[in-house]
CSV table of C-alpha atoms and ligand atoms in Angstrom, one decimal:
chain,number,residue,atom,x,y,z
A,1,MET,CA,21.2,64.3,58.0
A,2,ARG,CA,18.1,67.1,58.1
A,3,ASN,CA,17.1,68.1,61.5
A,4,PHE,CA,14.2,66.2,63.0
A,5,ASP,CA,11.8,66.0,65.6
A,6,LEU,CA,10.7,62.1,66.8
A,7,TYR,CA,7.9,61.3,68.9
A,8,ASN,CA,6.3,58.0,69.1
A,9,PRO,CA,4.0,57.4,71.6
A,10,THR,CA,2.1,54.2,71.2
A,11,LYS,CA,3.2,51.3,73.7
A,12,ILE,CA,3.8,48.0,70.9
A,13,LEU,CA,2.3,44.9,72.9
A,14,PHE,CA,4.1,42.8,70.6
A,15,GLY,CA,4.1,38.5,70.3
A,16,LYS,CA,2.2,35.6,71.3
A,17,GLY,CA,-0.7,35.7,73.8
A,18,LYS,CA,-0.4,39.6,73.7
A,19,ILE,CA,-4.5,40.3,73.5
A,20,ALA,CA,-4.9,38.8,77.2
A,21,GLU,CA,-2.9,41.4,78.5
A,22,LEU,CA,-5.5,44.4,77.0
A,23,ASP,CA,-7.0,44.6,80.8
A,24,ASN,CA,-3.6,45.9,82.1
A,25,ALA,CA,-3.8,48.6,78.9
A,26,LEU,CA,-6.7,50.1,79.4
A,27,PRO,CA,-7.9,53.1,82.4
A,28,ALA,CA,-9.9,50.8,85.1
A,29,ASP,CA,-12.8,52.9,84.7
A,30,ALA,CA,-12.8,53.4,80.8
A,31,ARG,CA,-16.4,53.2,78.8
A,32,ILE,CA,-15.2,51.2,76.2
A,33,LEU,CA,-16.4,50.7,72.3
A,34,ILE,CA,-14.6,48.0,70.4
A,35,THR,CA,-14.7,49.1,67.0
A,36,TYR,CA,-14.4,46.5,63.9
A,37,GLY,CA,-14.6,45.7,60.3
A,38,GLY,CA,-17.2,42.9,58.5
A,39,GLY,CA,-16.7,40.3,61.0
A,40,SER,CA,-12.9,38.3,60.2
A,41,ILE,CA,-12.2,39.1,63.6
A,42,LYS,CA,-15.6,37.0,64.9
A,43,ARG,CA,-14.7,33.9,62.7
A,44,ASN,CA,-10.6,34.0,63.9
A,45,GLY,CA,-11.9,33.9,67.4
A,46,VAL,CA,-10.1,37.2,68.1
A,47,LEU,CA,-13.2,39.3,69.4
A,48,ALA,CA,-13.5,36.3,71.6
A,49,GLN,CA,-10.0,36.7,72.8
A,50,VAL,CA,-11.1,40.9,73.2
A,51,HIS,CA,-13.6,40.2,75.3
A,52,GLN,CA,-12.1,37.5,77.5
A,53,ALA,CA,-9.5,40.1,78.1
A,54,LEU,CA,-12.1,42.6,79.4
A,55,ALA,CA,-14.4,40.5,81.3
A,56,GLY,CA,-16.7,42.1,83.8
A,57,ARG,CA,-15.7,45.9,82.0
A,58,LYS,CA,-18.5,48.5,80.2
A,59,VAL,CA,-18.1,47.1,76.9
A,60,LEU,CA,-19.6,48.0,73.5
A,61,GLU,CA,-19.5,47.3,70.0
A,62,PHE,CA,-19.7,48.9,66.9
A,63,SER,CA,-19.0,47.2,63.4
A,64,GLY,CA,-19.2,47.4,60.1
A,65,ILE,CA,-16.0,49.6,59.5
A,66,GLU,CA,-15.7,48.8,55.5
A,67,PRO,CA,-12.0,48.4,53.2
A,68,ASN,CA,-11.3,52.0,52.9
A,69,PRO,CA,-13.6,53.5,55.5
A,70,GLY,CA,-16.4,55.4,54.9
A,71,TYR,CA,-17.3,59.0,56.3
A,72,GLU,CA,-20.8,58.2,56.2
A,73,THR,CA,-20.2,55.1,58.4
A,74,LEU,CA,-18.2,56.2,61.4
A,75,MET,CA,-20.4,59.2,61.8
A,76,LYS,CA,-22.9,56.7,62.8
A,77,ALA,CA,-19.8,55.0,65.1
A,78,VAL,CA,-19.8,59.2,66.2
A,79,GLU,CA,-23.2,59.3,67.7
A,80,LEU,CA,-23.2,55.8,69.5
A,81,VAL,CA,-19.8,57.1,70.8
A,82,GLN,CA,-21.8,60.6,71.9
A,83,ARG,CA,-25.1,58.7,72.8
A,84,GLU,CA,-23.4,56.1,75.0
A,85,ASN,CA,-20.6,58.1,77.2
A,86,ILE,CA,-17.6,55.8,75.6
A,87,ASP,CA,-14.1,57.6,76.6
A,88,PHE,CA,-12.0,55.3,75.1
A,89,LEU,CA,-11.6,53.4,71.9
A,90,LEU,CA,-10.6,50.1,71.4
A,91,ALA,CA,-9.8,49.3,67.5
A,92,VAL,CA,-10.0,45.7,66.2
A,93,GLY,CA,-8.8,45.2,62.8
A,94,GLY,CA,-6.7,46.2,59.9
A,95,GLY,CA,-5.7,49.7,58.8
A,96,SER,CA,-9.0,50.2,57.8
A,97,VAL,CA,-10.8,50.1,60.9
A,98,LEU,CA,-7.8,51.8,62.8
A,99,ASP,CA,-8.1,54.8,60.4
A,100,GLY,CA,-11.3,55.0,60.8
A,101,THR,CA,-11.4,54.5,64.8
A,102,LYS,CA,-9.2,57.7,64.5
A,103,PHE,CA,-11.4,59.9,62.8
A,104,ILE,CA,-14.0,58.7,65.3
A,105,ALA,CA,-11.7,59.8,68.3
A,106,ALA,CA,-11.2,62.9,66.5
A,107,ALA,CA,-14.7,63.4,65.4
A,108,ALA,CA,-16.5,62.8,68.3
A,109,GLN,CA,-14.4,65.5,70.2
A,110,TYR,CA,-14.5,68.3,67.0
A,111,PRO,CA,-16.5,71.3,68.4
A,112,ALA,CA,-20.2,71.0,68.1
A,113,GLY,CA,-21.6,73.0,64.7
A,114,ARG,CA,-18.6,71.9,62.5
A,115,GLU,CA,-18.4,69.6,60.1
A,116,PRO,CA,-16.6,66.8,61.0
A,117,TRP,CA,-15.4,66.0,57.3
A,118,GLU,CA,-13.6,69.5,57.6
A,119,ILE,CA,-10.9,67.1,59.1
A,120,LEU,CA,-10.4,66.1,56.7
A,121,THR,CA,-10.2,69.2,53.5
A,122,THR,CA,-8.0,70.3,57.0
A,123,ARG,CA,-5.7,66.9,56.8
A,124,GLY,CA,-6.0,67.2,60.5
A,125,LYS,CA,-4.5,70.8,61.1
A,126,HIS,CA,-7.7,72.2,63.4
A,127,ILE,CA,-7.7,69.0,66.0
A,128,GLU,CA,-7.1,70.1,69.8
A,129,ARG,CA,-8.3,67.1,71.3
A,130,ALA,CA,-9.5,62.9,70.5
A,131,LEU,CA,-10.4,60.5,72.5
A,132,PRO,CA,-8.1,57.7,73.7
A,133,MET,CA,-7.8,54.9,71.7
A,134,GLY,CA,-5.9,51.4,71.4
A,135,ALA,CA,-5.8,49.1,68.7
A,136,VAL,CA,-5.7,45.4,67.9
A,137,LEU,CA,-3.7,45.2,64.8
A,138,THR,CA,-4.8,42.0,62.6
A,139,LEU,CA,-3.0,42.8,59.4
A,140,PRO,CA,0.2,44.3,58.7
A,141,ALA,CA,0.4,46.4,56.3
A,142,THR,CA,-0.3,50.4,57.2
A,143,GLY,CA,1.5,50.8,60.1
A,144,SER,CA,-1.7,52.8,61.4
A,145,GLU,CA,-1.3,50.9,64.9
A,146,SER,CA,1.8,53.3,65.7
A,147,ASN,CA,1.4,56.2,63.8
A,148,PRO,CA,-0.5,59.7,63.8
A,149,THR,CA,-2.3,59.2,60.1
A,150,ALA,CA,-5.2,58.5,58.5
A,151,VAL,CA,-7.2,58.0,55.4
A,152,ILE,CA,-10.9,58.5,54.5
A,153,THR,CA,-13.4,58.2,52.0
A,154,ARG,CA,-16.1,60.1,51.8
A,155,TYR,CA,-18.0,58.1,48.9
A,156,ALA,CA,-20.8,60.4,48.4
A,157,THR,CA,-18.0,62.2,46.8
A,158,ALA,CA,-15.7,59.9,46.0
A,159,ASP,CA,-13.3,61.6,47.9
A,160,LYS,CA,-10.5,60.0,49.5
A,161,ARG,CA,-8.0,61.9,51.7
A,162,VAL,CA,-5.3,61.8,54.4
A,163,PHE,CA,-5.2,63.4,57.9
A,164,ALA,CA,-2.8,63.2,60.6
A,165,SER,CA,-2.8,64.5,64.1
A,166,PRO,CA,-0.7,63.6,67.1
A,167,HIS,CA,-3.9,63.7,69.1
A,168,VAL,CA,-5.3,60.4,67.7
A,169,TYR,CA,-1.7,57.8,67.8
A,170,PRO,CA,-2.9,54.8,69.9
A,171,ARG,CA,-2.1,55.1,73.2
A,172,PHE,CA,-1.0,51.5,73.1
A,173,ALA,CA,-1.2,48.6,70.0
A,174,VAL,CA,-1.3,44.5,70.8
A,175,LEU,CA,0.9,43.0,67.8
A,176,ASP,CA,0.6,38.8,68.2
A,177,PRO,CA,1.1,37.8,64.8
A,178,GLU,CA,-0.7,34.7,65.2
A,179,VAL,CA,-3.8,36.8,64.0
A,180,THR,CA,-2.8,37.2,60.9
A,181,TYR,CA,-2.9,33.4,60.1
A,182,SER,CA,-6.2,33.9,59.0
A,183,LEU,CA,-5.8,36.4,56.1
A,184,PRO,CA,-6.4,35.5,53.0
A,185,ALA,CA,-3.5,35.2,50.7
A,186,ARG,CA,-4.7,38.6,48.8
A,187,GLN,CA,-4.6,40.4,52.1
A,188,VAL,CA,-1.2,39.0,53.3
A,189,ALA,CA,0.2,40.4,49.8
A,190,ASN,CA,-1.4,43.3,50.4
A,191,GLY,CA,0.6,43.9,53.2
A,192,VAL,CA,3.6,43.3,52.0
A,193,VAL,CA,3.5,45.6,48.8
A,194,ASP,CA,1.9,48.5,51.2
A,195,ALA,CA,4.7,48.3,53.4
A,196,PHE,CA,7.6,48.2,51.1
A,197,VAL,CA,6.3,51.1,49.2
A,198,HIS,CA,6.2,52.6,52.6
A,199,ILE,CA,9.8,52.5,52.9
A,200,LEU,CA,10.3,53.5,49.2
A,201,GLU,CA,8.5,56.7,49.7
A,202,GLN,CA,11.1,57.5,52.7
A,203,TYR,CA,14.1,55.8,51.0
A,204,LEU,CA,14.1,56.7,47.1
A,205,THR,CA,14.7,60.5,47.1
A,206,TYR,CA,18.0,61.9,47.1
A,207,PRO,CA,21.2,61.1,49.3
A,208,VAL,CA,21.4,63.4,52.7
A,209,ASN,CA,24.2,61.2,54.1
A,210,ALA,CA,21.4,59.6,56.7
A,211,LYS,CA,23.4,56.2,57.1
A,212,VAL,CA,21.4,55.0,60.1
A,213,GLN,CA,17.8,55.7,58.3
A,214,ASP,CA,18.6,54.0,54.9
A,215,ARG,CA,20.8,51.2,56.4
A,216,PHE,CA,17.3,50.3,58.7
A,217,ALA,CA,14.9,50.7,55.0
A,218,GLU,CA,17.0,48.4,53.1
A,219,GLY,CA,17.2,45.8,56.0
A,220,LEU,CA,13.7,46.3,56.0
A,221,LEU,CA,13.1,45.7,52.5
A,222,LEU,CA,15.5,42.8,52.6
A,223,THR,CA,13.0,41.2,55.3
A,224,LEU,CA,9.9,41.6,53.5
A,225,ILE,CA,11.5,40.4,50.1
A,226,GLU,CA,12.6,37.1,52.4
A,227,GLU,CA,9.4,37.0,54.3
A,228,GLY,CA,6.7,38.2,52.0
A,229,PRO,CA,6.5,35.0,49.8
A,230,ARG,CA,7.2,32.6,53.0
A,231,ALA,CA,4.1,34.3,54.6
A,232,LEU,CA,2.0,33.2,51.3
A,233,ALA,CA,3.5,29.6,51.8
A,234,GLU,CA,4.0,29.0,55.1
A,235,PRO,CA,0.8,31.4,56.1
A,236,THR,CA,1.4,29.5,60.0
A,237,ASN,CA,4.7,30.0,60.4
A,238,TYR,CA,5.0,32.5,63.3
A,239,ASP,CA,8.7,33.8,62.8
A,240,VAL,CA,7.8,34.6,59.4
A,241,ARG,CA,4.7,36.1,60.6
A,242,ALA,CA,6.6,38.1,63.2
A,243,ASN,CA,8.8,39.4,61.1
A,244,VAL,CA,6.4,41.1,58.6
A,245,MET,CA,4.3,42.4,61.5
A,246,TRP,CA,7.5,44.3,62.7
A,247,SER,CA,8.5,45.6,59.4
A,248,ALA,CA,5.5,46.9,58.6
A,249,SER,CA,4.8,48.8,61.7
A,250,LEU,CA,8.8,50.0,61.5
A,251,ALA,CA,8.3,51.1,58.0
A,252,LEU,CA,5.6,53.9,58.8
A,253,ASN,CA,5.8,54.7,62.7
A,254,GLY,CA,8.5,57.9,61.9
A,255,LEU,CA,11.9,55.9,62.9
A,256,ILE,CA,13.4,55.3,58.7
A,257,GLY,CA,11.7,59.2,57.9
A,258,ALA,CA,13.0,61.1,60.3
A,259,GLY,CA,15.5,63.4,59.4
A,260,VAL,CA,15.5,62.2,55.1
A,261,PRO,CA,13.3,63.7,52.3
A,262,GLN,CA,10.5,61.9,52.0
A,263,ASP,CA,8.4,61.2,48.5
A,264,TRP,CA,4.2,60.2,48.5
A,265,SER,CA,3.2,60.8,45.3
A,266,THR,CA,2.6,57.0,44.5
A,267,HIS,CA,0.3,57.1,47.5
A,268,MET,CA,-1.3,60.0,46.2
A,269,LEU,CA,-1.6,59.0,42.7
A,270,GLY,CA,-3.1,55.6,44.2
A,271,HIS,CA,-5.7,56.9,46.5
A,272,GLU,CA,-7.3,58.2,43.2
A,273,LEU,CA,-7.7,54.9,41.9
A,274,THR,CA,-9.1,53.7,44.8
A,275,ALA,CA,-11.5,56.5,45.4
A,276,LEU,CA,-12.3,56.2,41.7
A,277,HIS,CA,-12.1,52.3,41.2
A,278,GLY,CA,-12.5,50.4,44.3
A,279,LEU,CA,-9.2,49.0,43.8
A,280,ASP,CA,-7.4,47.5,47.2
A,281,HIS,CA,-4.8,50.2,48.1
A,282,ALA,CA,-2.0,48.1,47.8
A,283,GLN,CA,-3.1,47.5,43.7
A,284,THR,CA,-2.4,51.1,43.2
A,285,LEU,CA,1.0,50.9,44.2
A,286,ALA,CA,2.0,48.4,42.9
A,287,ILE,CA,0.7,50.1,39.3
A,288,ILE,CA,1.5,53.4,40.2
A,289,LEU,CA,5.2,53.3,42.0
A,290,PRO,CA,6.8,51.7,39.1
A,291,ALA,CA,5.6,54.2,36.3
A,292,LEU,CA,6.8,57.0,38.8
A,293,LEU,CA,10.1,55.6,39.5
A,294,ASN,CA,10.8,56.0,35.1
A,295,ALA,CA,9.6,59.1,35.1
A,296,LYS,CA,11.4,60.5,37.9
A,297,LYS,CA,14.8,58.6,37.2
A,298,ALA,CA,17.0,61.6,37.0
A,299,GLN,CA,16.0,63.0,39.9
A,300,LYS,CA,15.9,60.0,42.4
A,301,ARG,CA,19.4,58.9,40.5
A,302,ASP,CA,22.2,58.1,43.4
A,303,LYS,CA,19.2,56.5,45.3
A,304,LEU,CA,18.1,54.1,42.6
A,305,LEU,CA,22.0,52.9,41.9
A,306,GLN,CA,22.0,52.3,45.9
A,307,TYR,CA,18.8,50.3,46.0
A,308,ALA,CA,20.2,48.4,43.1
A,309,ASP,CA,22.7,47.8,44.4
A,310,ARG,CA,21.9,47.0,48.4
A,311,VAL,CA,19.1,45.8,48.2
A,312,TRP,CA,19.1,43.7,44.3
A,313,GLN,CA,22.7,43.0,44.8
A,314,LEU,CA,22.7,44.2,40.8
A,315,HIS,CA,26.2,44.8,40.3
A,316,GLN,CA,26.4,44.5,36.5
A,317,GLY,CA,26.3,47.1,33.4
A,318,ASP,CA,26.1,50.4,33.1
A,319,GLU,CA,24.1,52.8,35.4
A,320,GLU,CA,21.0,52.9,33.1
A,321,GLN,CA,20.8,49.0,33.2
A,322,ARG,CA,21.1,49.0,36.8
A,323,ILE,CA,18.4,51.0,37.5
A,324,ASP,CA,16.4,49.5,35.2
A,325,GLY,CA,17.0,46.2,36.3
A,326,ALA,CA,15.8,47.6,39.9
A,327,ILE,CA,12.7,48.9,39.2
A,328,ALA,CA,11.8,45.4,36.8
A,329,ALA,CA,13.0,43.8,40.2
A,330,THR,CA,10.3,45.6,42.3
A,331,ARG,CA,7.7,44.7,39.7
A,332,ALA,CA,8.7,41.2,39.4
A,333,PHE,CA,8.4,41.0,43.9
A,334,PHE,CA,5.0,42.4,43.3
A,335,ALA,CA,3.9,39.9,40.8
A,336,ARG,CA,5.7,37.1,43.1
A,337,MET,CA,3.5,38.7,46.0
A,338,GLY,CA,0.7,38.0,43.3
A,339,VAL,CA,-0.3,41.9,43.0
A,340,SER,CA,-0.2,42.7,39.3
A,341,SER,CA,1.5,46.2,38.6
A,342,ARG,CA,-0.7,46.7,35.1
A,343,MET,CA,-3.7,48.4,34.9
A,344,ALA,CA,-4.7,45.8,32.4
A,345,ASP,CA,-5.0,43.4,34.8
A,346,TYR,CA,-7.3,45.3,36.8
A,347,GLN,CA,-9.5,46.0,33.5
A,348,LEU,CA,-8.5,49.5,33.6
A,349,ASP,CA,-7.7,50.8,30.5
A,350,GLY,CA,-6.4,54.5,31.8
A,351,SER,CA,-10.3,56.3,30.3
A,352,THR,CA,-10.6,57.7,33.5
A,353,ILE,CA,-6.9,59.6,33.7
A,354,PRO,CA,-8.6,63.3,33.3
A,355,ALA,CA,-11.3,62.5,36.2
A,356,MET,CA,-8.5,61.4,38.5
A,357,VAL,CA,-6.0,64.5,37.7
A,358,GLU,CA,-9.2,66.7,38.4
A,359,LYS,CA,-9.8,65.3,41.5
A,360,LEU,CA,-5.7,65.8,42.8
A,361,GLN,CA,-6.1,69.2,41.3
A,362,GLN,CA,-9.9,69.8,43.5
A,363,GLN,CA,-7.7,68.8,46.7
A,364,GLY,CA,-4.4,71.4,45.6
A,365,ILE,CA,-2.3,68.8,45.7
A,366,THR,CA,-0.7,70.1,42.4
A,367,ALA,CA,3.1,69.9,43.4
A,368,LEU,CA,4.3,66.5,44.7
A,369,GLY,CA,7.7,64.1,45.5
A,370,GLU,CA,10.7,64.9,47.3
A,371,HIS,CA,11.0,67.9,45.6
A,372,GLN,CA,7.7,69.3,45.1
A,373,ASP,CA,8.2,69.3,40.7
A,374,ILE,CA,6.3,66.9,40.1
A,375,THR,CA,2.7,68.7,38.6
A,376,LEU,CA,-0.7,68.0,37.2
A,377,GLN,CA,0.7,67.7,33.4
A,378,ASP,CA,3.1,64.9,35.2
A,379,CYS,CA,0.7,63.1,37.1
A,380,ARG,CA,-1.1,62.3,34.1
A,381,ARG,CA,2.1,61.1,32.5
A,382,ILE,CA,2.6,59.2,35.1
A,383,TYR,CA,-1.0,57.7,35.3
A,384,GLU,CA,-0.5,57.4,30.8
A,385,ALA,CA,2.7,55.3,31.3
A,386,ALA,CA,1.2,53.1,34.0
A,387,ALA,CA,-2.1,52.2,31.9
A,388,ASN,CA,0.2,51.5,28.5
A,389,SER,CA,2.8,49.0,30.9
B,401,LIG,O1,-13.0,44.2,57.6
B,401,LIG,P1,-13.2,42.7,58.2
B,401,LIG,O2,-14.0,41.3,58.2
B,401,LIG,O3,-12.1,42.3,59.3
B,401,LIG,O4,-12.1,41.9,57.2
B,401,LIG,C1,-10.7,42.9,56.8
B,401,LIG,C2,-11.0,43.4,55.6
B,401,LIG,O5,-11.7,43.1,54.3
B,401,LIG,C3,-9.7,41.5,56.6
B,401,LIG,N1,-9.0,41.4,57.3
B,401,LIG,C4,-8.4,42.4,58.1
B,401,LIG,N2,-7.3,41.5,59.5
B,401,LIG,C5,-8.4,40.1,58.9
B,401,LIG,C6,-8.9,39.6,58.1
B,401,LIG,N3,-9.0,38.7,57.8
B,401,LIG,C7,-8.9,37.3,57.8
B,401,LIG,N4,-7.8,37.4,59.1
B,401,LIG,C8,-7.5,38.9,59.7
B,401,LIG,N5,-6.7,38.7,60.4
B,401,LIG,O6,-8.8,42.0,55.1
B,401,LIG,C9,-9.9,43.3,54.6
B,401,LIG,C10,-8.6,44.1,54.3
B,401,LIG,O7,-8.5,45.1,55.6
B,401,LIG,P2,-8.3,46.3,55.4
B,401,LIG,O8,-8.1,47.0,56.9
B,401,LIG,O9,-8.9,47.7,54.8
B,401,LIG,O10,-6.9,46.7,54.8
B,401,LIG,P3,-5.7,47.2,55.1
B,401,LIG,O11,-4.9,47.0,56.9
B,401,LIG,O12,-4.4,47.1,54.4
B,401,LIG,O13,-5.6,49.0,54.9
B,401,LIG,C11,-6.1,49.8,53.9
B,401,LIG,C12,-6.8,50.9,54.3
B,401,LIG,O14,-5.2,51.9,55.2
B,401,LIG,C13,-5.3,52.9,54.5
B,401,LIG,C14,-5.6,52.8,53.0
B,401,LIG,O15,-5.8,53.6,52.1
B,401,LIG,C15,-6.5,52.0,53.4
B,401,LIG,O16,-7.8,52.5,53.1
B,401,LIG,N6,-4.0,53.4,54.7
B,401,LIG,C16,-3.3,53.6,55.5
B,401,LIG,C17,-2.2,54.2,56.4
B,401,LIG,C18,-2.4,55.2,57.5
B,401,LIG,N7,-2.5,55.0,58.3
B,401,LIG,O17,-0.7,55.5,58.3
B,401,LIG,C19,-1.1,54.3,55.1
B,401,LIG,C20,-1.0,53.4,54.0
B,401,LIG,O18,-0.2,53.9,53.1
B,401,LIG,C21,-2.9,53.1,53.7
B,401,LIG,O19,-3.0,54.5,52.7
B,402,LIG,ZN1,0.3,52.7,51.6
């Protein structure tokens, strides 16, 4: 196992009815801005629950944060924060609202005269402070509720970029599985696939004898395989929703990634598919992951065999067959969730591969993977394999 530092300051308030405890989680005299998306929280009653919990407090709202949150939209919120002297942000929504709010938190305190887009081009390195934020999560998927990361898109230039900073960890996150009952099937599926791939990006690398991390990862994968399809079939089954929600959070809160090598190339290649074609984040992962695993079979051999054995119970056949079986089982699981891993199913023919590779190059993403051995040439081949599969 490698050395590691592990720090996660987010207080988790998990369970039925927990939104009612918001008042205790917020400073008494806070000037709060509730941030949210396109209105799902109005339709399912979550916004009303939040207002009820915050009755009598100074609360403003900013709505309209889109899926794959846009820099242009978020900068309007930054203006509002500064104009109204907001001192606490409360994000109510999915990963996009939470990520967008992390950006607002950092941009509102970014040095005057500096373009806040720089937060993205420098991946958050120069953030020295941010407004405090809390979260009410409505879509289990990204882990954004208790991690330091955000993904922001600048629509004017089709740039989708990641930043991270310890200053933007939510102070607290309310996870009430009941608020996920209203999710459309597509978002339930997206969430399960995204969380699944987060685990694999931290697990399918090479062995470092990190037994705890491996078995945590395998436990989370097995839980998602069991409970993901059930969340689609039984949308109001509380325990199913609770298990999915907690798995997605633990998948990307630092725990399973501590002390082990990590990959993240599926995410980086996937982001370009969203930036250029508007695919949902999880759809891009389902497309890229099988092609990536095929391309990196040799480097990932030992962990692929462990994955085949412990997660998919594939014990028959030679090593090659078991590895191919595990990759096929992964695809089939995504399909069972309703997320196709074929580019053609999204009306894509691969003709924009050169443009996507170019975008990676512009961002300096030229050595990906746990060995930093995935070059731009490899990225092109992986996109091509995905287009032809
Ligand atoms: O906007 P509203 O009306 O709220 O509707 C949303 C949105 O249309 C809807 N929704 C959310 N909760 C709902 C609901 N509808 C009904 N009932 C509910 N309870 O779902 C739609 C999608 O929401 P979004 O927040 O975009 O989805 P998700 O949570 O999958 O977030 C995706 C974003 O997170 C980034 C992705 O790149 C993408 O931009 N990621 C963030 C990460 C992180 N911060 O660590 C890691 C991930 O790998 C990922 O890259
Ligand atoms: Zn993801």
